[in-house]
PDB file of C-alpha atoms in Angstrom:
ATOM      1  CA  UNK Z   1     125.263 -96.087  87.648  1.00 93.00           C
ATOM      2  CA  UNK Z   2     126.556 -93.647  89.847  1.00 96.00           C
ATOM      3  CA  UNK Z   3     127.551 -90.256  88.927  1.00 95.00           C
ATOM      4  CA  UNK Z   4     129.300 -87.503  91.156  1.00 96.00           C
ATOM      5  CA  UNK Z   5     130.117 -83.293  89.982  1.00 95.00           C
ATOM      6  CA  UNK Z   6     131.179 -80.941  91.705  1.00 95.00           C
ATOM      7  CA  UNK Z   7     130.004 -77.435  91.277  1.00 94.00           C
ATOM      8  CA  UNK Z   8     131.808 -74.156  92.196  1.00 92.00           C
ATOM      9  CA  UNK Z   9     130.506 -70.663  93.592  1.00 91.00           C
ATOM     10  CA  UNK Z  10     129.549 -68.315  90.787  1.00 87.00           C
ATOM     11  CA  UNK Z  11     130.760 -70.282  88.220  1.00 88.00           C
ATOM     12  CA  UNK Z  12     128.354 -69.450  85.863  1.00 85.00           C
ATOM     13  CA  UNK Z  13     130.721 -70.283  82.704  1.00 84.00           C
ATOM     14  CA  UNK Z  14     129.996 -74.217  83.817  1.00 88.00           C
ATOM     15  CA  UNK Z  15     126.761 -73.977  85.043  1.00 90.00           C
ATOM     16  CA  UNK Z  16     124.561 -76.649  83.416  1.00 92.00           C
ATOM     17  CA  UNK Z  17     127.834 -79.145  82.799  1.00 93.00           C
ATOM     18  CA  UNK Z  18     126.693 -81.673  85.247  1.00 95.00           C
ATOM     19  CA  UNK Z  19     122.869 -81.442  83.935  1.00 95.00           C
ATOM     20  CA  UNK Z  20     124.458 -81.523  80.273  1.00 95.00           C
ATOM     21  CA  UNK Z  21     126.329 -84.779  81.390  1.00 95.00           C
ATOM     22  CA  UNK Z  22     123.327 -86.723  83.087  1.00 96.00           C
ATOM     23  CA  UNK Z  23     120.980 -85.949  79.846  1.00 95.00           C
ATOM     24  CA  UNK Z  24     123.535 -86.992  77.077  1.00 95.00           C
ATOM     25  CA  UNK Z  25     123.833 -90.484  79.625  1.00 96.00           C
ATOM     26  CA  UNK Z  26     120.323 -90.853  80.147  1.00 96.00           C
ATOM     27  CA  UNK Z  27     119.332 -90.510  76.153  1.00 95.00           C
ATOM     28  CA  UNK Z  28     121.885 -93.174  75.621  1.00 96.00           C
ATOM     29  CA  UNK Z  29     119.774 -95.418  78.025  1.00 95.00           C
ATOM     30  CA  UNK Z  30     116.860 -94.799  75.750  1.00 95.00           C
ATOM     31  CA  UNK Z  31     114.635 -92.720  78.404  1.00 95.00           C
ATOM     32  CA  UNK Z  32     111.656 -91.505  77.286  1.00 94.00           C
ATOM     33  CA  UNK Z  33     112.458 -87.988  75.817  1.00 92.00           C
ATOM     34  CA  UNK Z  34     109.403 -86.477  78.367  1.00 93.00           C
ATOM     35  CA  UNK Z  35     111.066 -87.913  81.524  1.00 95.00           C
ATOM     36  CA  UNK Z  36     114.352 -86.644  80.139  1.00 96.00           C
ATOM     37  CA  UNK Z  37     113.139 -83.681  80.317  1.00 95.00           C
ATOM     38  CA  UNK Z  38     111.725 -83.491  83.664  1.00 95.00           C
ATOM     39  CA  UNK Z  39     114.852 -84.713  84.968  1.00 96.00           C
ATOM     40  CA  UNK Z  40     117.725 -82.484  83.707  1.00 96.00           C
ATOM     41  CA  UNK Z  41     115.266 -79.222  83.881  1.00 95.00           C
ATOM     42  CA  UNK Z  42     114.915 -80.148  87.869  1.00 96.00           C
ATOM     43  CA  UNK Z  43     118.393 -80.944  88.186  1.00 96.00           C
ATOM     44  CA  UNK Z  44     119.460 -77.443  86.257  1.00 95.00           C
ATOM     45  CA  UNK Z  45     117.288 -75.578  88.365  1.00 94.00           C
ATOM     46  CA  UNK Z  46     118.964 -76.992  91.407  1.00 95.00           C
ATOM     47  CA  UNK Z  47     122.718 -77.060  89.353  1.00 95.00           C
ATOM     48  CA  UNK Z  48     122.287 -73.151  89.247  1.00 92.00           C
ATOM     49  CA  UNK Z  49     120.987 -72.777  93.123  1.00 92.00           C
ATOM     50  CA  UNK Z  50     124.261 -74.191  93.865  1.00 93.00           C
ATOM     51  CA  UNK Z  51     126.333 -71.896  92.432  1.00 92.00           C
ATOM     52  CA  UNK Z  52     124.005 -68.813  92.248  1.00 90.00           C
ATOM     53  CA  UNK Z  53     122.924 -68.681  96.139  1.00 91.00           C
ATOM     54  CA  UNK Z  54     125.825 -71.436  97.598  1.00 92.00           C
ATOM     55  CA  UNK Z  55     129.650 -71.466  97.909  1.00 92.00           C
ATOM     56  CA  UNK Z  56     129.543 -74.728  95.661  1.00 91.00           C
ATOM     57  CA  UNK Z  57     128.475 -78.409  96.135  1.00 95.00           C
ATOM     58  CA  UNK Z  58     128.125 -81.735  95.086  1.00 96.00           C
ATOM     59  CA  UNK Z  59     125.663 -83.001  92.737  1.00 96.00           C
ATOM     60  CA  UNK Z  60     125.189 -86.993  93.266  1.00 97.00           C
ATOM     61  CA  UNK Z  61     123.334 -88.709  90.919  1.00 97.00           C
ATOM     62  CA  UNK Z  62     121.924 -92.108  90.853  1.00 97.00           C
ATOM     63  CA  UNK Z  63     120.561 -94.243  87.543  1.00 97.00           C
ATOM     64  CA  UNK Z  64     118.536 -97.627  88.269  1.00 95.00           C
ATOM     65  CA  UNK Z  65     116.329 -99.134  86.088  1.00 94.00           C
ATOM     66  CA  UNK Z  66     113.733 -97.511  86.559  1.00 95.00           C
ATOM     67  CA  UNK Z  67     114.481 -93.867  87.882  1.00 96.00           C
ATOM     68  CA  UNK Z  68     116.977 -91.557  89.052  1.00 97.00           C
ATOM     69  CA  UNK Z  69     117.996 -89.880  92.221  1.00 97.00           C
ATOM     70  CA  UNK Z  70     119.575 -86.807  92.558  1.00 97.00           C
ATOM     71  CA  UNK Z  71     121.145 -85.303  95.834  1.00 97.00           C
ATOM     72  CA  UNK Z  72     122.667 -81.626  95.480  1.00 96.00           C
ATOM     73  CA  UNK Z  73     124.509 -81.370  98.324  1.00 96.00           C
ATOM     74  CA  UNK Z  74     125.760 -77.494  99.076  1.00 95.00           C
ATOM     75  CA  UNK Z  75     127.903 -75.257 101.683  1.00 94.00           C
ATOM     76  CA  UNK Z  76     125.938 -72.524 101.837  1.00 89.00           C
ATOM     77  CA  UNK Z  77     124.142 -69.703 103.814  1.00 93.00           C
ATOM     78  CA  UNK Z  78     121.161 -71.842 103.721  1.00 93.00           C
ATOM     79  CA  UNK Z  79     117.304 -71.390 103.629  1.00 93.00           C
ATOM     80  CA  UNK Z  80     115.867 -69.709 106.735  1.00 92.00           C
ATOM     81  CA  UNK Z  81     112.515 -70.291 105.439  1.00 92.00           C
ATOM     82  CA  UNK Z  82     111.879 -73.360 103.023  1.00 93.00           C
ATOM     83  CA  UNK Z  83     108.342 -72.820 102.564  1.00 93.00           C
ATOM     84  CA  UNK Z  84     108.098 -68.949 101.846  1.00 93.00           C
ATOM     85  CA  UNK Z  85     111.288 -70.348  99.455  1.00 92.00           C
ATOM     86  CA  UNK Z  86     109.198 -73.246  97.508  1.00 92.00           C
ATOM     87  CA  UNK Z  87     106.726 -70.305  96.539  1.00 92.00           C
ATOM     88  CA  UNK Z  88     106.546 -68.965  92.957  1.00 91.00           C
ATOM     89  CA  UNK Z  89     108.312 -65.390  93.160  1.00 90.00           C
ATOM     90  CA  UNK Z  90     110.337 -65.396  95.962  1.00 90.00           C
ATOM     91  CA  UNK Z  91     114.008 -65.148  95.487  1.00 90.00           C
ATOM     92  CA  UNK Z  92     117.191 -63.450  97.398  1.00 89.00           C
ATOM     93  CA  UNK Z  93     118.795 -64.036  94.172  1.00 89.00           C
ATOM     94  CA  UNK Z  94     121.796 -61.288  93.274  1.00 87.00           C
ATOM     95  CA  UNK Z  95     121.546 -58.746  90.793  1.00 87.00           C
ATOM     96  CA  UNK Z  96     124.823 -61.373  89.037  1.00 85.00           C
ATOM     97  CA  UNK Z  97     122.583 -64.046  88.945  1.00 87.00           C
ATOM     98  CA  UNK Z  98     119.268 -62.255  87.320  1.00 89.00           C
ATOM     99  CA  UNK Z  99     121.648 -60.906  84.830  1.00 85.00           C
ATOM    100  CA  UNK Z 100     122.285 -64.731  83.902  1.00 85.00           C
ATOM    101  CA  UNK Z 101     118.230 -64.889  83.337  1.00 87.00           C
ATOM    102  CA  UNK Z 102     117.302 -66.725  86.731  1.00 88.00           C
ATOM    103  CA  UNK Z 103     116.822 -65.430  90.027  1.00 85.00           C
ATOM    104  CA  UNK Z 104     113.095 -64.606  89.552  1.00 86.00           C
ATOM    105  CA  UNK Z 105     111.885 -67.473  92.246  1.00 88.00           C
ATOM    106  CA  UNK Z 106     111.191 -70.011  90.201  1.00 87.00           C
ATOM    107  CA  UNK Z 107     114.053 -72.661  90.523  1.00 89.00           C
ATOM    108  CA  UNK Z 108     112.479 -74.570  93.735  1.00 92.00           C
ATOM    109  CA  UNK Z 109     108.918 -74.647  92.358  1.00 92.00           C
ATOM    110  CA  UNK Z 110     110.056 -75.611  88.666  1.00 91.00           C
ATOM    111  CA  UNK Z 111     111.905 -78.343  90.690  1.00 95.00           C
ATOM    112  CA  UNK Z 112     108.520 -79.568  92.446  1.00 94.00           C
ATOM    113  CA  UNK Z 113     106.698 -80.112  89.068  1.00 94.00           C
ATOM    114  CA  UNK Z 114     109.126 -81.528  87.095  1.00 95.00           C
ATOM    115  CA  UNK Z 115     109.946 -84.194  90.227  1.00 97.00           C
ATOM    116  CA  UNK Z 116     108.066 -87.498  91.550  1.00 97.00           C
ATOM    117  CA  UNK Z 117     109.912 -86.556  95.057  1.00 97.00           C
ATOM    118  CA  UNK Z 118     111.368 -83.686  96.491  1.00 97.00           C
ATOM    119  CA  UNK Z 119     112.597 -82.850  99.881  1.00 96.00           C
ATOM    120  CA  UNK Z 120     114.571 -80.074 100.942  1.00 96.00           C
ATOM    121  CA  UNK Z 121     116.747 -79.708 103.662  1.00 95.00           C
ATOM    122  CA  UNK Z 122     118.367 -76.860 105.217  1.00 95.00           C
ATOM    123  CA  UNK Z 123     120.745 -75.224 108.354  1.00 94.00           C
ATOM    124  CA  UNK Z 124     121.262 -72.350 107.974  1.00 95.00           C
ATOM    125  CA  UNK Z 125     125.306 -71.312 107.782  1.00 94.00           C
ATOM    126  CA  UNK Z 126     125.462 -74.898 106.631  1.00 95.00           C
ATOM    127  CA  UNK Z 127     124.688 -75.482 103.481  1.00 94.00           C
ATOM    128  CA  UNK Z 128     121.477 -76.773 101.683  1.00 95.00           C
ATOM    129  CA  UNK Z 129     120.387 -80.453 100.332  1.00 96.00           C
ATOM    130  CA  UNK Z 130     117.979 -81.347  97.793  1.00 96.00           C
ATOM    131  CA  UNK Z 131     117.440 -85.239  96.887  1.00 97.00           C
ATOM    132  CA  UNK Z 132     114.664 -85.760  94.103  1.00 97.00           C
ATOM    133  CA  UNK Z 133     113.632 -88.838  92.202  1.00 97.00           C
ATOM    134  CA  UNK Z 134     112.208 -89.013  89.040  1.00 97.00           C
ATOM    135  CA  UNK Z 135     110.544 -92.775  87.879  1.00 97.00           C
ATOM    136  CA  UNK Z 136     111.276 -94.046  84.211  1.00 95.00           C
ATOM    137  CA  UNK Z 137     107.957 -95.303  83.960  1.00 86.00           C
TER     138      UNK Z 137
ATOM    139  CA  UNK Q   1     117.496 -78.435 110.823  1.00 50.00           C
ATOM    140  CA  UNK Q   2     113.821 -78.036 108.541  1.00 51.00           C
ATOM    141  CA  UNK Q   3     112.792 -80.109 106.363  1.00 51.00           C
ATOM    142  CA  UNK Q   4     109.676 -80.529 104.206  1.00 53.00           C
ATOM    143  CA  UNK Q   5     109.091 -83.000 101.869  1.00 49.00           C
ATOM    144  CA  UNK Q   6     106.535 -82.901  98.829  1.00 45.00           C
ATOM    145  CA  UNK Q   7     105.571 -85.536  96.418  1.00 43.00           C
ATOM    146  CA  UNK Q   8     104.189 -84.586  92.689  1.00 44.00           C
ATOM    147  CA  UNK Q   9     102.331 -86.290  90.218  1.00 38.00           C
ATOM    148  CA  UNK Q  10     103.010 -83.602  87.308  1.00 41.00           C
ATOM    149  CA  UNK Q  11     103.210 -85.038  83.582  1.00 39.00           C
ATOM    150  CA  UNK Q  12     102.765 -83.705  80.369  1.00 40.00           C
ATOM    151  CA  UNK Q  13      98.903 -84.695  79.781  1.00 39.00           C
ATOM    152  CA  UNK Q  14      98.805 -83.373  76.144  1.00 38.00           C
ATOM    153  CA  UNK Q  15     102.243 -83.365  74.882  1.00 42.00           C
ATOM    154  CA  UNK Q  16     102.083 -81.235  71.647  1.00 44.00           C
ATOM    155  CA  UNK Q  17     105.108 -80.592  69.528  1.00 43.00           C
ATOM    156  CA  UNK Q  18     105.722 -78.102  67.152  1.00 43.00           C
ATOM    157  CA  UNK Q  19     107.071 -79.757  64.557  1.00 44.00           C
ATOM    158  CA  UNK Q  20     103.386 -80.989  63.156  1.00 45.00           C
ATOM    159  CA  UNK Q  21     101.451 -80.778  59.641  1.00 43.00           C
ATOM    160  CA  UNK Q  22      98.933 -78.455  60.728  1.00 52.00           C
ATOM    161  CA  UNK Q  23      97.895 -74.940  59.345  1.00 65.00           C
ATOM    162  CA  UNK Q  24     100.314 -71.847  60.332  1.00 80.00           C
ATOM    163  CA  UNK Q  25     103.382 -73.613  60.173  1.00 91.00           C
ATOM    164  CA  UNK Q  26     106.384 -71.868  59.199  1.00 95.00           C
ATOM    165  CA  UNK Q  27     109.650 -72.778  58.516  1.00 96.00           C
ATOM    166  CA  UNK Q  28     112.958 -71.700  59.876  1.00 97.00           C
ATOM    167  CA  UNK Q  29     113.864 -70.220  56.316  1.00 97.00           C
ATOM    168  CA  UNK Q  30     110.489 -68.382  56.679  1.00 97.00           C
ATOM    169  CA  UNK Q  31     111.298 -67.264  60.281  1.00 97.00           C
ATOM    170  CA  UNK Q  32     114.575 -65.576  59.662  1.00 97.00           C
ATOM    171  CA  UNK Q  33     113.223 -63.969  56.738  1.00 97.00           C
ATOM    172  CA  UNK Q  34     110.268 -62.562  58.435  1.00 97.00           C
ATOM    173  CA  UNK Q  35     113.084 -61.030  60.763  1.00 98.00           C
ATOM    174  CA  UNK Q  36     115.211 -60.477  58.739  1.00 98.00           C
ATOM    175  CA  UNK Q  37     117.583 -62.268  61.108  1.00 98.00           C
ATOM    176  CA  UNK Q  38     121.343 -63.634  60.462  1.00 98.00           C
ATOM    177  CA  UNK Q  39     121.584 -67.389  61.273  1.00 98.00           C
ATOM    178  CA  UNK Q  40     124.584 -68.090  63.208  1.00 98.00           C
ATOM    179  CA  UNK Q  41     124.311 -72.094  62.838  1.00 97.00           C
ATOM    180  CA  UNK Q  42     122.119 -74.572  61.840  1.00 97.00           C
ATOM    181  CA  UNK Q  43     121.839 -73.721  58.701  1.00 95.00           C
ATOM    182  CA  UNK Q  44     120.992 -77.239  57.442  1.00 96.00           C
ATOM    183  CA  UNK Q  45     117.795 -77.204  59.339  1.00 96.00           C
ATOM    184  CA  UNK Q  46     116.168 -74.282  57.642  1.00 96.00           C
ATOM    185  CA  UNK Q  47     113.617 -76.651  56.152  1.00 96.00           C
ATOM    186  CA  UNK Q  48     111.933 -77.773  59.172  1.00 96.00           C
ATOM    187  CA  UNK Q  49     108.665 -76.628  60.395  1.00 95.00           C
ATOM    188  CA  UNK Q  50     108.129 -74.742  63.380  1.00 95.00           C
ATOM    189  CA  UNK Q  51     104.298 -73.795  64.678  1.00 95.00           C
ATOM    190  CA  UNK Q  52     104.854 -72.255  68.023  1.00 96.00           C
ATOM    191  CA  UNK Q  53     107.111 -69.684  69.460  1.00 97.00           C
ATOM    192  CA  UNK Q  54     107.625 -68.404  73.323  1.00 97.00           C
ATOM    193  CA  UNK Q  55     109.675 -65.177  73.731  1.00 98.00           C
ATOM    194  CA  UNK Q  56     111.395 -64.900  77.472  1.00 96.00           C
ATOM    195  CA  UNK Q  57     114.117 -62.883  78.953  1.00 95.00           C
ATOM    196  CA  UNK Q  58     113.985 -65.413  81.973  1.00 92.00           C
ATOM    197  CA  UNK Q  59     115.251 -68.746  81.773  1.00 91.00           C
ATOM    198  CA  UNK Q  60     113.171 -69.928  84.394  1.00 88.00           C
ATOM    199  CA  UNK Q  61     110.053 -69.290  82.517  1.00 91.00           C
ATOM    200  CA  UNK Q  62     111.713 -71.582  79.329  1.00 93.00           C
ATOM    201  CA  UNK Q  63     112.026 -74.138  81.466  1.00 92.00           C
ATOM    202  CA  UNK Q  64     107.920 -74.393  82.254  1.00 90.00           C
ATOM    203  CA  UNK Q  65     106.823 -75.163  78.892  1.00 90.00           C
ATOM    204  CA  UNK Q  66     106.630 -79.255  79.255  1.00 84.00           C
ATOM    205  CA  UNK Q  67     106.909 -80.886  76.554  1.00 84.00           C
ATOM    206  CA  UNK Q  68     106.529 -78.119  74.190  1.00 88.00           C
ATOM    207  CA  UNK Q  69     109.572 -77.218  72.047  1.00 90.00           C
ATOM    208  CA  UNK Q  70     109.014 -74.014  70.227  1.00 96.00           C
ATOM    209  CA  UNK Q  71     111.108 -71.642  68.939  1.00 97.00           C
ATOM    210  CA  UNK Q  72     112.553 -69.189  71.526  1.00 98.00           C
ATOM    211  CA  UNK Q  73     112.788 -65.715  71.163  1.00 98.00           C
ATOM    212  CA  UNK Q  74     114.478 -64.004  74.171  1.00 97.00           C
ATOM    213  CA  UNK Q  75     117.156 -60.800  74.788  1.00 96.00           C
ATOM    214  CA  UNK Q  76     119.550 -62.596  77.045  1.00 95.00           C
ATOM    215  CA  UNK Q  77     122.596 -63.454  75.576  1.00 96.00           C
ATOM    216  CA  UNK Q  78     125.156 -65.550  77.244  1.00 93.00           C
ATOM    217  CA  UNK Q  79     126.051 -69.346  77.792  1.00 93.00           C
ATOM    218  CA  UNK Q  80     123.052 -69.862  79.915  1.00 93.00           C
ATOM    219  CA  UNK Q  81     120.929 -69.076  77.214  1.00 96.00           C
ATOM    220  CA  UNK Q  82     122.060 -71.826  74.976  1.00 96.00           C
ATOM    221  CA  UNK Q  83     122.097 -74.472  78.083  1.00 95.00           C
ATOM    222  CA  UNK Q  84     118.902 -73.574  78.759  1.00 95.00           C
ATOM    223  CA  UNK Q  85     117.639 -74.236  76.080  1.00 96.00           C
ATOM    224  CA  UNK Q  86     119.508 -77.624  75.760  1.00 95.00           C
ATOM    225  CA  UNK Q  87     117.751 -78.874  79.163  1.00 93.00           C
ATOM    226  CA  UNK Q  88     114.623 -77.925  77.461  1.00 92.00           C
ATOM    227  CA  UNK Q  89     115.027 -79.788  73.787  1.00 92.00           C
ATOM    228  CA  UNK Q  90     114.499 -76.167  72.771  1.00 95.00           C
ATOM    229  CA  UNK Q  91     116.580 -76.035  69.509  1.00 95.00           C
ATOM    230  CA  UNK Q  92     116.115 -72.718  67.312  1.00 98.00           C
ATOM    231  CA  UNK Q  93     117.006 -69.823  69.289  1.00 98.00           C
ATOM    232  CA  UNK Q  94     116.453 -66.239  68.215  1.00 98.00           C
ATOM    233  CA  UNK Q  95     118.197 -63.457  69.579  1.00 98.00           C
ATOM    234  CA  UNK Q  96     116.899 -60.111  69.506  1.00 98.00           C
ATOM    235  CA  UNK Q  97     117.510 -56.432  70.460  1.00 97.00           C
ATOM    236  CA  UNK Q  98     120.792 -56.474  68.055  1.00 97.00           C
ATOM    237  CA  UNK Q  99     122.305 -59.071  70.665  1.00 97.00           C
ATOM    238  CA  UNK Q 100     125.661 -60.728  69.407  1.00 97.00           C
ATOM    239  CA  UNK Q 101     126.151 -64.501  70.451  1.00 97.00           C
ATOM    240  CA  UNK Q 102     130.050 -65.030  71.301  1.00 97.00           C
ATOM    241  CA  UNK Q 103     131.979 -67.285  69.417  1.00 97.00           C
ATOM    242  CA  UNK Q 104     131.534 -69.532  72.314  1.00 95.00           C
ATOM    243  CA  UNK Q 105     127.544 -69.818  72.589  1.00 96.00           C
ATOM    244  CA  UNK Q 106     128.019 -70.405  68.531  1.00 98.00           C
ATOM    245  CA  UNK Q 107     130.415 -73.411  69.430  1.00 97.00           C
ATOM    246  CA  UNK Q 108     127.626 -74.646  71.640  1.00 96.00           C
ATOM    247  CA  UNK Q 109     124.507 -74.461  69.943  1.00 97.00           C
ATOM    248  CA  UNK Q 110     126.693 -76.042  66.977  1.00 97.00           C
ATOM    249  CA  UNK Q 111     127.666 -78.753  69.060  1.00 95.00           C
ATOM    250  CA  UNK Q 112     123.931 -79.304  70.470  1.00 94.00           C
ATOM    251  CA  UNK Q 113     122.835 -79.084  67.031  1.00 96.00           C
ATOM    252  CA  UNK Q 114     120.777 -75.673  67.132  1.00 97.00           C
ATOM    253  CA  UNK Q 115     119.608 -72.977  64.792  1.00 98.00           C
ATOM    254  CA  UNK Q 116     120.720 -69.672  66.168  1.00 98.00           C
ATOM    255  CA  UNK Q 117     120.339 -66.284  64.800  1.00 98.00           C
ATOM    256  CA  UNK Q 118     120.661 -62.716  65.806  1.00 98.00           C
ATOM    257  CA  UNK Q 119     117.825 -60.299  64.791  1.00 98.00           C
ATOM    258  CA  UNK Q 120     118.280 -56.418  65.159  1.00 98.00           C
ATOM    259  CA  UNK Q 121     114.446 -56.200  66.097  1.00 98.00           C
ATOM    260  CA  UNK Q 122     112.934 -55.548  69.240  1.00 98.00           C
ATOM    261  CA  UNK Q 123     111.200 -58.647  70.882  1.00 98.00           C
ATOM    262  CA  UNK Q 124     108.043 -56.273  70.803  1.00 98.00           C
ATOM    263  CA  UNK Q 125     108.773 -56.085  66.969  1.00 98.00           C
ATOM    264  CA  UNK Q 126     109.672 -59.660  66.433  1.00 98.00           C
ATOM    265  CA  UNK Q 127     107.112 -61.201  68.199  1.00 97.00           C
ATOM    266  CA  UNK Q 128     104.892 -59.282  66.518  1.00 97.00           C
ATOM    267  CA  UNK Q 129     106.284 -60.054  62.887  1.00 97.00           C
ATOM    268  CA  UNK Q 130     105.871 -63.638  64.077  1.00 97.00           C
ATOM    269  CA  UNK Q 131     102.225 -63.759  65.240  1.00 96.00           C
ATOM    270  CA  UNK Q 132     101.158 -62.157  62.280  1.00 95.00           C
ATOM    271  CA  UNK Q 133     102.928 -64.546  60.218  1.00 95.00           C
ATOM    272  CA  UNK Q 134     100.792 -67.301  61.987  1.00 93.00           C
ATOM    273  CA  UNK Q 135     102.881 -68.918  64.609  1.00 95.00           C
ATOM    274  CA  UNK Q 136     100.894 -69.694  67.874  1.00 94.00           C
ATOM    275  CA  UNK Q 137     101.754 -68.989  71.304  1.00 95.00           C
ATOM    276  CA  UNK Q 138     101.851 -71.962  73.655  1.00 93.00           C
ATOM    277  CA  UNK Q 139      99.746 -70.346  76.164  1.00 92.00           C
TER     278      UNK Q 139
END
């Protein structure tokens, strides 16, 4: 099953529709709750990047049998510095978007440990992609 | 272009609910009256049993807590609060420091099928109230 959203700069109204979307399709597959979880928390977290630090994106998401894949695919300032990013803490996040209870440096780690595989890439003035996969089983 | 990529074996080793028949439970009913608190929606609920509460004002931290689902106390009031809460199967939400949910978060939560309610106490105050009354912390 494929599934494609778009998401729009601060559009903080909507943020969470896509992750809302892929958990009400995976508990009608009959995922384990846990896994469930794990999924749409990683795929919030990375929902909100887009339109908290982004000008918008895509959010592909792919359902097999057993796991998921998620691309979020943004236009963006990008991430001069991926690794000092993935650490707990660190955020350039706007005052907007700690006033909507994120920005505190957590969204790329809590996407590492909710994840079976992450990677990150990023050009900066281009835009930022993350693709994770998360195994049923 | 940099790239890294990171692979992660994290799982919930010792998945504990909150919903269990073990000593200090209390239930929603109890909750709101410890608080004092106004319950928004959810009201057919207010016989469950509840054993743990987390209090954040950061939705990053409510998403960390595995496959815990306590209650969740926290001061920020607006749509993310209730969609966080849906990624996390976190379903009774208690707002404090005299926050008002908009008819819109109510139409949410409702829809997700939550317990919300407001509480004029400080999260100092509630979480106080609550620990007394014998609800655990998850860490």
């Amino acid at each position: 099953m494929h599934f494609e959203y778009q998401v729009y700069e601060a559009d903080f109204v909507n943020a969470g529709a896509a992750s809302s979307a892929i958990k009400k399709t995976l508990k009608q597959l009959n995922i384990n709750p846990s896994i469930i979880k794990r999924v749409v928390v990683a795929l919030y977290e990375a929902e909100v990047n887009a339109i908290a630090h982004a000008y918008g994106g895509t959010i592909f998401a792919d359902i097999e049998s057993d796991k998921i894949t998620v691309k979020v695919v943004d236009t963006g300032p990008g991430i001069p510095d991926i690794d000092w990013a993935m650490q707990e803490g660190n955020s350039t996040a706007s005052p907007e978007v700690r006033n909507m209870g994120f920005g505190a440096g957590m969204g790329l780690p809590n996407i590492k440990k909710n994840v079976d595989k992450l990677n990150v890439t990023s050009k900066v003035g281009v835009g930022t992609t993350v693709e994770m996969e998360v195994n049923f089983v | 272009m940099r790239s890294i990529t990171t692979t992660n074996t994290f799982l919930s080793d010792n998945p504990i609910g909150t919903k269990q028949n073990l000593n200090n439970i209390m239930t929603i009913k109890e909750i709101s009256e410890v608080l004092n608190a106004k319950v928004l929606c959810g009201a057919d609920r207010l016989d469950e049993d509840y054993q743990k509460a987390f209090a954040s004002d950061l939705m990053s931290d409510v998403l960390t807590l595995g496959d815990y689902n306590p209650v969740i106390l926290t001061g920020l009031c607006n749509m993310q609060t209730i969609r966080t809460c849906e990624m996390g199967n976190l379903d009774v939400i208690i707002l404090v420091r005299k926050k008002k949910a908009s008819e819109e978060m109510i139409e949410m939560a409702e829809d997700e099928g939550m317990v919300m309610m407001e509480c004029d106490y400080s999260m100092f105050k509630a979480c106080g109230l609550l620990f007394s009354a014998g609800l655990e912390p998850i860490y």
